[in-house]
Amino acid sequence: MRFISANQIFSGKEYLPTNTVLVVSDSGLIEDITTKENVEFSNIEHFEGIICPGFINTHCHLELSHLKNLIKQQTGIIDFGLAVIKHRNEFSAELQQEAMRLADKEMQTQGIVAVGDISNTNESIKIKKESNLYYHTFVELIALNPERANLVFDTGKQLLSEYTKVQLSASLAPHAPYSASLELIKKITDDCFQLNKPTSIHNQESKTENEFFNSKTGDYLRLYETIKISIDYFKATGTSSLQTIISSLNQKVNTLLVHNTFSSKEDIEIAKNVHQQLYWCLCPNANLYIENALPDINLLNSSGCTLTIGTDSLASNSNLSIIDEINTILKHQPNNSLELLLNAATCNGAKFLGIENQFGLLEKNKECGINLIEGKTGNYSVKKLA
Ligand SMILES: [Zn+2]
């Protein structure tokens, strides 16, 4: 049994009184939350720093781990996407498995306890089965052509069953507005509703995504030309990508919008009006890596968006660390509070994934992981205590 106290304890929602002591079993279960008066002084382990629950990484692509340090930075989303397509199958299966195993270990060292992970194949199943981390897999589907919606959906359901038959939590997810038709988005999110599972979609990661929807212009035309896919059927909608797709998402499904780098105030207001179960995921390191831009986190927060944090993949990040994402935000947009970002990285992520019974909050009878955050603003590091 351990009796843990620290300079500050953040529950996942708020700071607890400074005399709080966590009573933690050897296996990491919080057996009680009490105060210093109730514990013999010599038994208390005091830590310099902030204690919080284990982190929830709501957006990762374990499958792309072998692309670390391979793709040039700040080339924009189109050239980044083309480089991923070019390089992702250049490596042996063994090397890819090894890269995923290291990425999984790195997340554990970085105090992450649960991951929302995008998968296009079954390659990550073995790692996920053997890992100590909780994984929810989003089986990601791509088909902008509405005529392909049924076929792609059926193939996706087959891949999904490979995860669920080995008791891994999983559901389908459309890749992005520019790569999934409204028909496919509707089919996928209706399926998530049936299964009572969350979904996820990349959203407004680049300015050119909005140009594509507004006027069918911009760099996405070059993408489809380069990969030789005709998009003759696609019509500009005269509005942003998010406003185009929002009504096609099943509104009773927890839905993660990932990136939101170019979401306007109007986009946010309209989306929130239509859909009340949206979660807005920040992946600042990937945004700087690919587009050298960041979402306006103040705007998202002041508009009442529920924020979460993701690392994205090692193709667009030098590590898989939630505290590093928080450091990046605090460096670039220092008017955001650590409290806001810790809440996003713990409680909100757990709620989104539907795992708040176990994770995201320091509470009696939870085995949610316990992290110690050390250091100064913008330069924090994390140590896993349980
Ligand atoms: Zn992603």
GROMACS .gro file of C-alpha atoms and ligand atoms in nm:
model
  387
    1MET     CA    1   0.000   0.000   0.000
    2ARG     CA    2   0.124   0.351  -0.087
    3PHE     CA    3   0.016   0.688   0.050
    4ILE     CA    4   0.087   0.947  -0.219
    5SER     CA    5   0.083   1.324  -0.185
    6ALA     CA    6   0.224   1.606  -0.400
    7ASN     CA    7   0.243   1.984  -0.424
    8GLN     CA    8  -0.071   1.969  -0.637
    9ILE     CA    9  -0.312   1.688  -0.726
   10PHE     CA   10  -0.528   1.730  -1.036
   11SER     CA   11  -0.817   1.483  -1.033
   12GLY     CA   12  -0.882   1.494  -1.408
   13LYS     CA   13  -1.144   1.766  -1.356
   14GLU     CA   14  -1.004   1.996  -1.088
   15TYR     CA   15  -0.729   2.049  -0.832
   16LEU     CA   16  -0.794   1.866  -0.505
   17PRO     CA   17  -0.716   2.026  -0.166
   18THR     CA   18  -0.340   2.035  -0.100
   19ASN     CA   19  -0.361   1.801   0.201
   20THR     CA   20  -0.504   1.520  -0.017
   21VAL     CA   21  -0.346   1.175   0.002
   22LEU     CA   22  -0.408   0.896  -0.249
   23VAL     CA   23  -0.417   0.550  -0.097
   24VAL     CA   24  -0.295   0.323  -0.374
   25SER     CA   25  -0.261  -0.057  -0.378
   26ASP     CA   26   0.051  -0.226  -0.516
   27SER     CA   27  -0.140  -0.300  -0.836
   28GLY     CA   28  -0.225   0.070  -0.882
   29LEU     CA   29  -0.585   0.065  -0.764
   30ILE     CA   30  -0.693   0.380  -0.579
   31GLU     CA   31  -0.832   0.231  -0.259
   32ASP     CA   32  -0.914   0.563  -0.099
   33ILE     CA   33  -0.869   0.938  -0.126
   34THR     CA   34  -0.811   1.088   0.215
   35THR     CA   35  -0.627   1.374   0.389
   36LYS     CA   36  -0.288   1.390   0.558
   37GLU     CA   37  -0.446   1.401   0.904
   38ASN     CA   38  -0.569   1.043   0.854
   39VAL     CA   39  -0.235   0.892   0.757
   40GLU     CA   40   0.074   0.838   0.967
   41PHE     CA   41   0.323   1.102   0.852
   42SER     CA   42   0.616   0.862   0.801
   43ASN     CA   43   0.406   0.653   0.560
   44ILE     CA   44   0.339   0.941   0.320
   45GLU     CA   45   0.539   0.959  -0.003
   46HIS     CA   46   0.549   1.325  -0.100
   47PHE     CA   47   0.630   1.427  -0.459
   48GLU     CA   48   0.745   1.765  -0.589
   49GLY     CA   49   0.516   1.838  -0.881
   50ILE     CA   50   0.161   1.775  -0.997
   51ILE     CA   51  -0.012   1.440  -0.980
   52CYS     CA   52  -0.280   1.356  -1.235
   53PRO     CA   53  -0.448   1.046  -1.383
   54GLY     CA   54  -0.282   0.849  -1.666
   55PHE     CA   55  -0.307   1.020  -2.003
   56ILE     CA   56  -0.551   0.929  -2.279
   57ASN     CA   57  -0.402   0.963  -2.628
   58THR     CA   58  -0.714   1.000  -2.842
   59HIS     CA   59  -0.539   1.006  -3.180
   60CYS     CA   60  -0.254   0.786  -3.291
   61HIS     CA   61  -0.164   0.571  -3.593
   62LEU     CA   62   0.048   0.290  -3.450
   63GLU     CA   63   0.076   0.143  -3.803
   64LEU     CA   64   0.284   0.439  -3.922
   65SER     CA   65   0.548   0.408  -3.647
   66HIS     CA   66   0.817   0.289  -3.888
   67LEU     CA   67   0.796   0.621  -4.078
   68LYS     CA   68   0.967   0.813  -3.796
   69ASN     CA   69   1.216   1.077  -3.923
   70LEU     CA   70   1.144   0.980  -4.283
   71ILE     CA   71   0.904   1.245  -4.406
   72LYS     CA   72   1.012   1.603  -4.468
   73GLN     CA   73   0.862   1.864  -4.237
   74GLN     CA   74   0.636   2.157  -4.330
   75THR     CA   75   0.560   2.052  -4.685
   76GLY     CA   76   0.181   2.074  -4.637
   77ILE     CA   77  -0.077   1.801  -4.613
   78ILE     CA   78  -0.074   1.692  -4.979
   79ASP     CA   79   0.297   1.618  -5.002
   80PHE     CA   80   0.287   1.465  -4.655
   81GLY     CA   81   0.003   1.234  -4.760
   82LEU     CA   82   0.180   1.138  -5.082
   83ALA     CA   83   0.499   1.058  -4.888
   84VAL     CA   84   0.305   0.832  -4.649
   85ILE     CA   85   0.150   0.648  -4.945
   86LYS     CA   86   0.495   0.613  -5.107
   87HIS     CA   87   0.688   0.492  -4.803
   88ARG     CA   88   0.444   0.299  -4.584
   89ASN     CA   89   0.495  -0.036  -4.759
   90GLU     CA   90   0.869  -0.002  -4.821
   91PHE     CA   91   0.966  -0.186  -4.503
   92SER     CA   92   0.962  -0.547  -4.391
   93ALA     CA   93   0.679  -0.674  -4.171
   94GLU     CA   94   0.932  -0.747  -3.894
   95LEU     CA   95   1.063  -0.392  -3.897
   96GLN     CA   96   0.709  -0.253  -3.887
   97GLN     CA   97   0.619  -0.478  -3.592
   98GLU     CA   98   0.933  -0.372  -3.407
   99ALA     CA   99   0.858  -0.001  -3.466
  100MET     CA  100   0.504  -0.049  -3.332
  101ARG     CA  101   0.634  -0.235  -3.028
  102LEU     CA  102   0.875   0.050  -2.947
  103ALA     CA  103   0.599   0.308  -2.998
  104ASP     CA  104   0.370   0.117  -2.763
  105LYS     CA  105   0.647   0.103  -2.500
  106GLU     CA  106   0.721   0.473  -2.543
  107MET     CA  107   0.358   0.560  -2.476
  108GLN     CA  108   0.367   0.356  -2.154
  109THR     CA  109   0.684   0.534  -2.039
  110GLN     CA  110   0.516   0.867  -2.116
  111GLY     CA  111   0.230   0.797  -1.877
  112ILE     CA  112  -0.029   0.714  -2.142
  113VAL     CA  113  -0.282   0.449  -2.033
  114ALA     CA  114  -0.533   0.441  -2.319
  115VAL     CA  115  -0.514   0.510  -2.692
  116GLY     CA  116  -0.762   0.579  -2.972
  117ASP     CA  117  -0.569   0.432  -3.262
  118ILE     CA  118  -0.642   0.461  -3.634
  119SER     CA  119  -0.581   0.143  -3.833
  120ASN     CA  120  -0.612   0.063  -4.203
  121THR     CA  121  -0.494  -0.297  -4.167
  122ASN     CA  122  -0.478  -0.580  -3.911
  123GLU     CA  123  -0.104  -0.527  -3.859
  124SER     CA  124  -0.133  -0.375  -3.511
  125ILE     CA  125  -0.351  -0.649  -3.360
  126LYS     CA  126  -0.064  -0.851  -3.213
  127ILE     CA  127   0.097  -0.550  -3.042
  128LYS     CA  128  -0.238  -0.434  -2.905
  129LYS     CA  129  -0.323  -0.777  -2.768
  130GLU     CA  130   0.009  -0.799  -2.583
  131SER     CA  131   0.017  -0.438  -2.460
  132ASN     CA  132  -0.061  -0.311  -2.109
  133LEU     CA  133  -0.233  -0.013  -2.268
  134TYR     CA  134  -0.605   0.000  -2.339
  135TYR     CA  135  -0.658   0.040  -2.714
  136HIS     CA  136  -0.970   0.138  -2.901
  137THR     CA  137  -0.907   0.088  -3.272
  138PHE     CA  138  -1.073   0.305  -3.532
  139VAL     CA  139  -1.082   0.099  -3.851
  140GLU     CA  140  -1.043   0.380  -4.100
  141LEU     CA  141  -1.226   0.379  -4.433
  142ILE     CA  142  -1.155   0.581  -4.747
  143ALA     CA  143  -1.384   0.633  -5.048
  144LEU     CA  144  -1.483   0.974  -5.176
  145ASN     CA  145  -1.682   0.817  -5.458
  146PRO     CA  146  -2.033   0.755  -5.321
  147GLU     CA  147  -2.069   0.453  -5.551
  148ARG     CA  148  -1.797   0.277  -5.355
  149ALA     CA  149  -1.957   0.334  -5.014
  150ASN     CA  150  -2.120  -0.011  -4.981
  151LEU     CA  151  -1.815  -0.207  -5.094
  152VAL     CA  152  -1.572  -0.015  -4.872
  153PHE     CA  153  -1.811  -0.041  -4.577
  154ASP     CA  154  -1.838  -0.420  -4.615
  155THR     CA  155  -1.460  -0.461  -4.639
  156GLY     CA  156  -1.426  -0.240  -4.330
  157LYS     CA  157  -1.672  -0.454  -4.134
  158GLN     CA  158  -1.460  -0.761  -4.212
  159LEU     CA  159  -1.144  -0.593  -4.087
  160LEU     CA  160  -1.335  -0.467  -3.782
  161SER     CA  161  -1.433  -0.825  -3.695
  162GLU     CA  162  -1.065  -0.926  -3.689
  163TYR     CA  163  -1.022  -0.685  -3.397
  164THR     CA  164  -1.343  -0.761  -3.212
  165LYS     CA  165  -1.306  -1.139  -3.235
  166VAL     CA  166  -0.988  -1.114  -3.025
  167GLN     CA  167  -1.168  -0.890  -2.774
  168LEU     CA  168  -1.010  -0.563  -2.883
  169SER     CA  169  -1.244  -0.264  -2.868
  170ALA     CA  170  -1.296  -0.126  -3.220
  171SER     CA  171  -1.531   0.066  -3.447
  172LEU     CA  172  -1.532   0.213  -3.796
  173ALA     CA  173  -1.420   0.568  -3.876
  174PRO     CA  174  -1.422   0.776  -4.197
  175HIS     CA  175  -1.074   0.911  -4.280
  176ALA     CA  176  -1.158   1.275  -4.361
  177PRO     CA  177  -1.422   1.489  -4.534
  178TYR     CA  178  -1.213   1.498  -4.856
  179SER     CA  179  -1.173   1.119  -4.863
  180ALA     CA  180  -1.512   0.988  -4.749
  181SER     CA  181  -1.846   1.048  -4.921
  182LEU     CA  182  -2.146   1.165  -4.720
  183GLU     CA  183  -2.302   0.823  -4.791
  184LEU     CA  184  -2.002   0.643  -4.641
  185ILE     CA  185  -1.988   0.878  -4.341
  186LYS     CA  186  -2.354   0.810  -4.271
  187LYS     CA  187  -2.318   0.432  -4.303
  188ILE     CA  188  -2.014   0.425  -4.076
  189THR     CA  189  -2.156   0.643  -3.802
  190ASP     CA  190  -2.493   0.462  -3.809
  191ASP     CA  191  -2.295   0.141  -3.755
  192CYS     CA  192  -2.114   0.300  -3.457
  193PHE     CA  193  -2.453   0.400  -3.316
  194GLN     CA  194  -2.577   0.040  -3.345
  195LEU     CA  195  -2.266  -0.087  -3.167
  196ASN     CA  196  -2.265   0.198  -2.912
  197LYS     CA  197  -1.904   0.288  -3.001
  198PRO     CA  198  -1.728   0.619  -3.077
  199THR     CA  199  -1.602   0.733  -3.417
  200SER     CA  200  -1.335   0.971  -3.540
  201ILE     CA  201  -1.263   1.185  -3.847
  202HIS     CA  202  -0.970   1.410  -3.942
  203ASN     CA  203  -1.104   1.763  -3.977
  204GLN     CA  204  -0.976   2.084  -4.137
  205GLU     CA  205  -0.610   1.994  -4.100
  206SER     CA  206  -0.522   2.228  -4.388
  207LYS     CA  207  -0.658   2.544  -4.546
  208THR     CA  208  -0.679   2.368  -4.879
  209GLU     CA  209  -0.938   2.123  -4.741
  210ASN     CA  210  -1.184   2.413  -4.715
  211GLU     CA  211  -1.091   2.536  -5.065
  212PHE     CA  212  -1.170   2.191  -5.203
  213PHE     CA  213  -1.521   2.201  -5.059
  214ASN     CA  214  -1.586   2.570  -5.119
  215SER     CA  215  -1.489   2.581  -5.484
  216LYS     CA  216  -1.329   2.248  -5.588
  217THR     CA  217  -0.995   2.425  -5.624
  218GLY     CA  218  -0.658   2.405  -5.450
  219ASP     CA  219  -0.400   2.140  -5.378
  220TYR     CA  220  -0.642   1.847  -5.332
  221LEU     CA  221  -0.691   1.847  -5.710
  222ARG     CA  222  -0.318   1.777  -5.739
  223LEU     CA  223  -0.348   1.491  -5.489
  224TYR     CA  224  -0.624   1.318  -5.683
  225GLU     CA  225  -0.441   1.380  -6.013
  226THR     CA  226  -0.119   1.233  -5.874
  227ILE     CA  227  -0.283   0.918  -5.742
  228LYS     CA  228  -0.489   0.899  -6.065
  229ILE     CA  229  -0.832   0.895  -5.910
  230SER     CA  230  -1.103   1.073  -6.105
  231ILE     CA  231  -1.323   1.301  -5.894
  232ASP     CA  232  -1.552   1.417  -6.174
  233TYR     CA  233  -1.854   1.326  -5.960
  234PHE     CA  234  -1.744   1.559  -5.678
  235LYS     CA  235  -1.924   1.895  -5.666
  236ALA     CA  236  -1.813   2.197  -5.465
  237THR     CA  237  -2.054   2.268  -5.180
  238GLY     CA  238  -1.980   2.641  -5.139
  239THR     CA  239  -1.903   2.598  -4.774
  240SER     CA  240  -1.632   2.450  -4.548
  241SER     CA  241  -1.560   2.079  -4.516
  242LEU     CA  242  -1.699   2.059  -4.162
  243GLN     CA  243  -2.022   2.237  -4.253
  244THR     CA  244  -2.057   2.002  -4.550
  245ILE     CA  245  -2.033   1.679  -4.352
  246ILE     CA  246  -2.176   1.766  -4.012
  247SER     CA  247  -2.535   1.656  -4.084
  248SER     CA  248  -2.419   1.320  -4.223
  249LEU     CA  249  -2.261   1.217  -3.891
  250ASN     CA  250  -2.492   1.020  -3.663
  251GLN     CA  251  -2.559   1.272  -3.386
  252LYS     CA  252  -2.588   1.013  -3.110
  253VAL     CA  253  -2.231   0.889  -3.153
  254ASN     CA  254  -1.929   1.029  -2.965
  255THR     CA  255  -1.735   1.180  -3.253
  256LEU     CA  256  -1.375   1.298  -3.247
  257LEU     CA  257  -1.284   1.580  -3.484
  258VAL     CA  258  -0.908   1.556  -3.521
  259HIS     CA  259  -0.686   1.865  -3.582
  260ASN     CA  260  -0.938   2.150  -3.639
  261THR     CA  261  -0.647   2.371  -3.739
  262PHE     CA  262  -0.856   2.573  -3.983
  263SER     CA  263  -1.198   2.560  -3.815
  264SER     CA  264  -1.360   2.904  -3.807
  265LYS     CA  265  -1.588   3.043  -3.539
  266GLU     CA  266  -1.882   2.985  -3.774
  267ASP     CA  267  -1.777   2.624  -3.840
  268ILE     CA  268  -1.756   2.555  -3.468
  269GLU     CA  269  -2.092   2.716  -3.389
  270ILE     CA  270  -2.275   2.538  -3.669
  271ALA     CA  271  -2.117   2.200  -3.590
  272LYS     CA  272  -2.195   2.229  -3.220
  273ASN     CA  273  -2.554   2.324  -3.295
  274VAL     CA  274  -2.611   2.019  -3.512
  275HIS     CA  275  -2.410   1.765  -3.307
  276GLN     CA  276  -2.388   1.763  -2.928
  277GLN     CA  277  -2.144   1.472  -2.889
  278LEU     CA  278  -1.842   1.625  -3.059
  279TYR     CA  279  -1.492   1.608  -2.911
  280TRP     CA  280  -1.221   1.831  -3.057
  281CYS     CA  281  -0.879   1.668  -3.064
  282LEU     CA  282  -0.559   1.875  -3.058
  283CYS     CA  283  -0.243   1.730  -3.218
  284PRO     CA  284  -0.018   2.040  -3.212
  285ASN     CA  285   0.316   1.869  -3.281
  286ALA     CA  286   0.179   1.705  -3.597
  287ASN     CA  287   0.024   2.035  -3.705
  288LEU     CA  288   0.360   2.210  -3.675
  289TYR     CA  289   0.533   1.917  -3.850
  290ILE     CA  290   0.301   1.911  -4.151
  291GLU     CA  291   0.145   2.256  -4.193
  292ASN     CA  292   0.344   2.473  -3.950
  293ALA     CA  293   0.014   2.602  -3.812
  294LEU     CA  294  -0.187   2.550  -3.493
  295PRO     CA  295  -0.559   2.555  -3.414
  296ASP     CA  296  -0.689   2.854  -3.217
  297ILE     CA  297  -0.733   2.674  -2.884
  298ASN     CA  298  -0.879   2.982  -2.714
  299LEU     CA  299  -1.147   2.998  -2.979
  300LEU     CA  300  -1.230   2.628  -2.941
  301ASN     CA  301  -1.238   2.653  -2.563
  302SER     CA  302  -1.436   2.976  -2.544
  303SER     CA  303  -1.687   2.825  -2.789
  304GLY     CA  304  -1.751   2.547  -2.538
  305CYS     CA  305  -1.578   2.268  -2.734
  306THR     CA  306  -1.480   1.960  -2.535
  307LEU     CA  307  -1.107   1.923  -2.603
  308THR     CA  308  -0.892   1.609  -2.610
  309ILE     CA  309  -0.525   1.559  -2.701
  310GLY     CA  310  -0.359   1.320  -2.946
  311THR     CA  311  -0.005   1.257  -3.060
  312ASP     CA  312  -0.090   1.158  -3.418
  313SER     CA  313   0.171   0.917  -3.561
  314LEU     CA  314   0.549   0.900  -3.562
  315ALA     CA  315   0.527   0.987  -3.934
  316SER     CA  316   0.453   1.344  -3.822
  317ASN     CA  317   0.593   1.358  -3.470
  318SER     CA  318   0.928   1.294  -3.305
  319ASN     CA  319   0.767   1.112  -3.010
  320LEU     CA  320   0.437   0.986  -2.873
  321SER     CA  321   0.401   1.195  -2.561
  322ILE     CA  322   0.095   1.381  -2.438
  323ILE     CA  323   0.302   1.599  -2.205
  324ASP     CA  324   0.506   1.709  -2.508
  325GLU     CA  325   0.186   1.811  -2.687
  326ILE     CA  326   0.090   2.011  -2.377
  327ASN     CA  327   0.436   2.174  -2.370
  328THR     CA  328   0.397   2.274  -2.735
  329ILE     CA  329   0.058   2.434  -2.670
  330LEU     CA  330   0.186   2.622  -2.364
  331LYS     CA  331   0.487   2.750  -2.562
  332HIS     CA  332   0.284   2.875  -2.859
  333GLN     CA  333  -0.042   2.976  -2.690
  334PRO     CA  334   0.060   3.043  -2.328
  335ASN     CA  335  -0.274   3.191  -2.229
  336ASN     CA  336  -0.418   2.837  -2.212
  337SER     CA  337  -0.409   2.694  -1.861
  338LEU     CA  338  -0.240   2.368  -1.767
  339GLU     CA  339  -0.567   2.275  -1.596
  340LEU     CA  340  -0.759   2.299  -1.926
  341LEU     CA  341  -0.502   2.083  -2.105
  342LEU     CA  342  -0.478   1.821  -1.830
  343ASN     CA  343  -0.857   1.794  -1.830
  344ALA     CA  344  -0.842   1.739  -2.209
  345ALA     CA  345  -0.565   1.480  -2.169
  346THR     CA  346  -0.743   1.275  -1.902
  347CYS     CA  347  -1.113   1.304  -1.820
  348ASN     CA  348  -1.233   1.422  -2.164
  349GLY     CA  349  -1.039   1.156  -2.353
  350ALA     CA  350  -1.179   0.883  -2.128
  351LYS     CA  351  -1.534   1.012  -2.176
  352PHE     CA  352  -1.490   1.022  -2.551
  353LEU     CA  353  -1.373   0.659  -2.562
  354GLY     CA  354  -1.647   0.553  -2.317
  355ILE     CA  355  -1.393   0.425  -2.062
  356GLU     CA  356  -1.456   0.674  -1.782
  357ASN     CA  357  -1.546   0.388  -1.548
  358GLN     CA  358  -1.179   0.299  -1.529
  359PHE     CA  359  -0.979   0.591  -1.668
  360GLY     CA  360  -0.942   0.968  -1.669
  361LEU     CA  361  -1.027   1.053  -1.310
  362LEU     CA  362  -0.856   1.002  -0.973
  363GLU     CA  363  -1.138   0.836  -0.783
  364LYS     CA  364  -1.181   0.558  -0.531
  365ASN     CA  365  -1.185   0.210  -0.691
  366LYS     CA  366  -1.027   0.329  -1.018
  367GLU     CA  367  -0.708   0.193  -1.167
  368CYS     CA  368  -0.658   0.489  -1.396
  369GLY     CA  369  -0.278   0.523  -1.383
  370ILE     CA  370  -0.106   0.793  -1.177
  371ASN     CA  371   0.133   1.042  -1.335
  372LEU     CA  372   0.373   1.288  -1.176
  373ILE     CA  373   0.435   1.604  -1.377
  374GLU     CA  374   0.763   1.775  -1.301
  375GLY     CA  375   0.936   2.087  -1.428
  376LYS     CA  376   0.821   2.431  -1.537
  377THR     CA  377   0.556   2.562  -1.778
  378GLY     CA  378   0.629   2.465  -2.136
  379ASN     CA  379   0.903   2.231  -2.022
  380TYR     CA  380   0.717   1.968  -1.823
  381SER     CA  381   0.814   1.603  -1.807
  382VAL     CA  382   0.615   1.308  -1.680
  383LYS     CA  383   0.694   1.014  -1.456
  384LYS     CA  384   0.463   0.717  -1.418
  385LEU     CA  385   0.395   0.647  -1.049
  386ALA     CA  386   0.135   0.372  -1.100
  387ZN      ZN  387  -0.418   1.121  -3.803
   0.00000   0.00000   0.00000
